Backbone as CSV, one residue per row, in Angstrom:
resi,resn,N_x,N_y,N_z,CA_x,CA_y,CA_z,C_x,C_y,C_z
1,UNK,11.268,-36.848,62.395,12.672,-36.564,62.538,12.833,-35.152,63.099
2,UNK,13.632,-35.017,64.117,13.854,-33.720,64.737,15.023,-33.015,64.072
3,UNK,14.894,-31.694,63.950,15.997,-30.864,63.450,16.576,-30.129,64.643
4,UNK,17.759,-30.528,65.065,18.392,-29.895,66.208,19.633,-29.165,65.718
5,UNK,19.695,-27.881,66.039,20.819,-27.041,65.640,21.341,-26.380,66.905
6,UNK,22.623,-26.521,67.155,23.268,-25.910,68.316,22.523,-26.249,69.610
7,UNK,22.038,-27.483,69.705,21.369,-27.924,70.913,19.932,-27.466,71.069
8,UNK,19.403,-26.770,70.080,18.008,-26.302,70.135,17.219,-26.957,69.014
9,UNK,15.966,-27.284,69.306,15.118,-27.937,68.312,14.384,-26.910,67.462
10,UNK,14.496,-27.070,66.163,13.776,-26.204,65.224,12.488,-26.902,64.830
11,UNK,11.374,-26.210,64.987,10.077,-26.797,64.670,9.667,-26.474,63.237
12,UNK,9.969,-25.257,62.800,9.604,-24.846,61.441,10.857,-24.631,60.614
13,UNK,10.675,-24.527,59.305,11.806,-24.265,58.409,12.448,-22.919,58.730
14,UNK,11.621,-21.923,59.073,12.165,-20.601,59.413,13.011,-20.674,60.679
15,UNK,12.557,-21.443,61.672,13.345,-21.606,62.896,14.658,-22.320,62.596
16,UNK,14.611,-23.324,61.731,15.831,-24.036,61.352,16.826,-23.075,60.704
17,UNK,16.343,-22.268,59.781,17.223,-21.315,59.108,17.789,-20.308,60.096
18,UNK,16.950,-19.822,61.004,17.420,-18.846,61.987,18.480,-19.451,62.899
19,UNK,18.257,-20.666,63.364,19.249,-21.319,64.218,20.524,-21.631,63.451
20,UNK,20.387,-22.061,62.207,21.568,-22.401,61.406,22.404,-21.171,61.070
21,UNK,21.740,-20.056,60.792,22.447,-18.847,60.382,22.798,-17.940,61.554
22,UNK,22.071,-18.062,62.643,22.329,-17.206,63.789,21.687,-15.837,63.680
23,UNK,20.840,-15.650,62.692,20.122,-14.377,62.519,18.703,-14.693,62.073
24,UNK,17.766,-13.797,62.354,16.400,-14.028,61.875,16.324,-13.914,60.350
25,UNK,15.545,-14.755,59.743,15.386,-14.761,58.289,14.842,-13.422,57.792
26,UNK,13.959,-12.812,58.583,13.355,-11.538,58.190,14.393,-10.440,57.988
27,UNK,15.533,-10.559,58.676,16.589,-9.562,58.504,17.060,-9.522,57.053
28,UNK,17.110,-10.658,56.424,17.626,-10.750,55.053,16.523,-10.618,54.014
29,UNK,15.319,-11.098,54.334,14.233,-11.110,53.354,13.249,-9.968,53.510
30,UNK,13.237,-9.336,54.672,12.274,-8.275,54.911,10.926,-8.845,55.292
31,UNK,9.987,-7.942,55.517,8.632,-8.344,55.871,7.647,-7.560,55.010
32,UNK,6.494,-8.138,54.792,5.460,-7.454,54.013,5.068,-6.154,54.697
33,UNK,4.937,-5.117,53.908,4.450,-3.846,54.415,5.476,-2.985,55.120
34,UNK,6.757,-3.366,55.066,7.742,-2.527,55.747,7.887,-1.193,55.014
35,UNK,8.125,-0.152,55.782,8.281,1.184,55.201,9.689,1.324,54.629
36,UNK,9.903,2.365,53.850,11.241,2.629,53.324,12.240,2.821,54.455
37,UNK,11.799,3.481,55.523,12.671,3.719,56.677,13.016,2.400,57.375
38,UNK,12.030,1.525,57.547,12.273,0.218,58.165,13.205,-0.621,57.297
39,UNK,13.018,-0.568,55.985,13.873,-1.316,55.071,15.313,-0.815,55.153
40,UNK,15.490,0.495,55.175,16.839,1.067,55.274,17.511,0.640,56.574
41,UNK,16.766,0.666,57.677,17.327,0.255,58.971,17.689,-1.229,58.957
42,UNK,16.818,-2.054,58.348,17.085,-3.494,58.262,18.340,-3.762,57.451
43,UNK,18.473,-3.074,56.316,19.650,-3.282,55.472,20.926,-2.774,56.143
44,UNK,20.825,-1.691,56.904,21.987,-1.211,57.666,22.425,-2.257,58.684
45,UNK,21.455,-2.847,59.375,21.777,-3.886,60.354,22.405,-5.093,59.668
46,UNK,21.886,-5.470,58.521,22.446,-6.608,57.779,23.888,-6.323,57.361
47,UNK,24.158,-5.087,56.895,25.529,-4.725,56.520,26.462,-4.778,57.722
48,UNK,25.976,-4.316,58.874,26.793,-4.378,60.091,27.126,-5.817,60.455
49,UNK,26.149,-6.703,60.327,26.378,-8.116,60.636,27.402,-8.715,59.680
50,UNK,27.264,-8.431,58.396,28.205,-8.980,57.425,29.621,-8.436,57.628
51,UNK,29.742,-7.238,58.203,31.058,-6.650,58.456,31.705,-7.226,59.719
52,UNK,30.913,-7.861,60.583,31.432,-8.431,61.828,32.230,-9.696,61.514
53,UNK,33.472,-9.785,62.005,34.291,-10.980,61.722,33.638,-12.288,62.167
54,UNK,32.782,-12.222,63.182,32.112,-13.437,63.657,31.227,-14.050,62.576
55,UNK,30.715,-13.207,61.676,29.793,-13.665,60.639,30.446,-13.708,59.254
56,UNK,31.759,-13.731,59.193,32.413,-13.692,57.877,32.064,-14.901,57.013
57,UNK,31.673,-16.006,57.640,31.319,-17.216,56.887,29.827,-17.304,56.582
58,UNK,29.064,-16.293,56.962,27.611,-16.346,56.771,27.205,-16.582,55.317
59,UNK,27.792,-15.871,54.332,27.383,-16.172,52.942,27.612,-17.632,52.564
60,UNK,28.740,-18.209,52.986,29.004,-19.615,52.680,28.009,-20.524,53.404
61,UNK,27.685,-20.172,54.655,26.709,-20.958,55.407,25.350,-20.922,54.717
62,UNK,24.992,-19.761,54.211,23.710,-19.616,53.523,23.669,-20.456,52.251
63,UNK,24.758,-20.476,51.503,24.820,-21.288,50.285,24.704,-22.768,50.637
64,UNK,25.391,-23.192,51.702,25.292,-24.595,52.125,23.867,-24.937,52.560
65,UNK,23.226,-24.025,53.278,21.848,-24.252,53.711,20.914,-24.356,52.505
66,UNK,21.079,-23.464,51.546,20.235,-23.502,50.343,20.470,-24.794,49.570
67,UNK,21.720,-25.215,49.448,22.022,-26.467,48.742,21.380,-27.651,49.454
68,UNK,21.390,-27.616,50.779,20.771,-28.710,51.533,19.265,-28.748,51.306
69,UNK,18.640,-27.586,51.284,17.193,-27.525,51.030,16.875,-28.081,49.644
70,UNK,17.658,-27.681,48.639,17.445,-28.170,47.274,17.617,-29.683,47.226
71,UNK,18.633,-30.189,47.901,18.898,-31.622,47.886,17.807,-32.416,48.604
72,UNK,17.339,-31.903,49.738,16.364,-32.639,50.529,14.925,-32.440,50.063
73,UNK,14.667,-31.359,49.309,13.300,-31.063,48.866,13.283,-30.665,47.388
74,UNK,13.684,-31.560,46.500,13.720,-31.195,45.082,12.344,-30.858,44.522
75,UNK,11.284,-31.351,45.173,9.928,-31.063,44.694,9.585,-29.576,44.791
76,UNK,10.317,-28.824,45.610,10.080,-27.381,45.697,10.394,-26.678,44.384
77,UNK,11.187,-27.341,43.558,11.644,-26.708,42.338,11.074,-27.347,41.086
78,UNK,9.979,-28.109,41.242,9.297,-28.655,40.082,8.560,-27.516,39.385
79,UNK,9.038,-27.162,38.237,8.460,-26.047,37.496,7.559,-26.613,36.411
80,UNK,6.346,-26.106,36.374,5.378,-26.556,35.377,5.101,-25.377,34.451
81,UNK,5.362,-25.553,33.160,5.083,-24.439,32.244,3.583,-24.169,32.165
82,UNK,3.245,-22.913,32.165,1.837,-22.532,32.039,1.487,-22.386,30.567
83,UNK,0.273,-22.736,30.221,-0.174,-22.586,28.840,-0.284,-21.108,28.514
84,UNK,0.219,-20.734,27.381,0.117,-19.340,26.945,-1.227,-19.134,26.264
85,UNK,-1.815,-17.994,26.491,-3.086,-17.737,25.796,-2.830,-17.617,24.299
86,UNK,-3.821,-18.014,23.525,-3.685,-17.927,22.066,-3.460,-16.473,21.676
87,UNK,-2.599,-16.279,20.702,-2.307,-14.919,20.241,-3.540,-14.355,19.546
88,UNK,-3.911,-13.190,19.948,-5.087,-12.551,19.349,-4.643,-11.361,18.522
89,UNK,-5.274,-11.213,17.387,-4.965,-10.048,16.550,-5.550,-8.802,17.173
90,UNK,-4.852,-7.685,17.052,-5.414,-6.449,17.591,-6.672,-6.062,16.807
91,UNK,-7.622,-5.523,17.516,-8.873,-5.064,16.911,-8.649,-3.672,16.331
92,UNK,-8.991,-3.485,15.072,-8.852,-2.177,14.439,-10.171,-1.446,14.544
93,UNK,-10.113,-0.335,15.149,-11.348,0.454,15.325,-11.508,1.370,14.111
94,UNK,-12.710,1.445,13.640,-13.006,2.340,12.530,-12.692,1.762,11.165
95,UNK,-12.167,0.552,11.116,-11.841,-0.073,9.829,-13.076,-0.768,9.279
96,UNK,-13.228,-0.763,8.008,-14.371,-1.431,7.369,-14.131,-2.921,7.403
97,UNK,-15.162,-3.680,7.697,-15.036,-5.128,7.780,-15.220,-5.778,6.456
């Protein structure tokens, strides 16, 4: 099944999100290893976009996109509880056994 948004085909989930939102996903999520200066610049750009009247519906679009992902891929949210390690008593040093 092809995902076509605004006449363009999205091959990956990131491309789909970028086409649906009109902005790169990295703008909102950041990238590994970004410096404090790069992060500040990215957040400034994001604030400018949110202030633009053209993007006033972006938060609502993002919520709709997230809801669609949850609906179409519920397995992404299958949470499995991890076993907790058995509680261990603290070791007393210097105490007579």
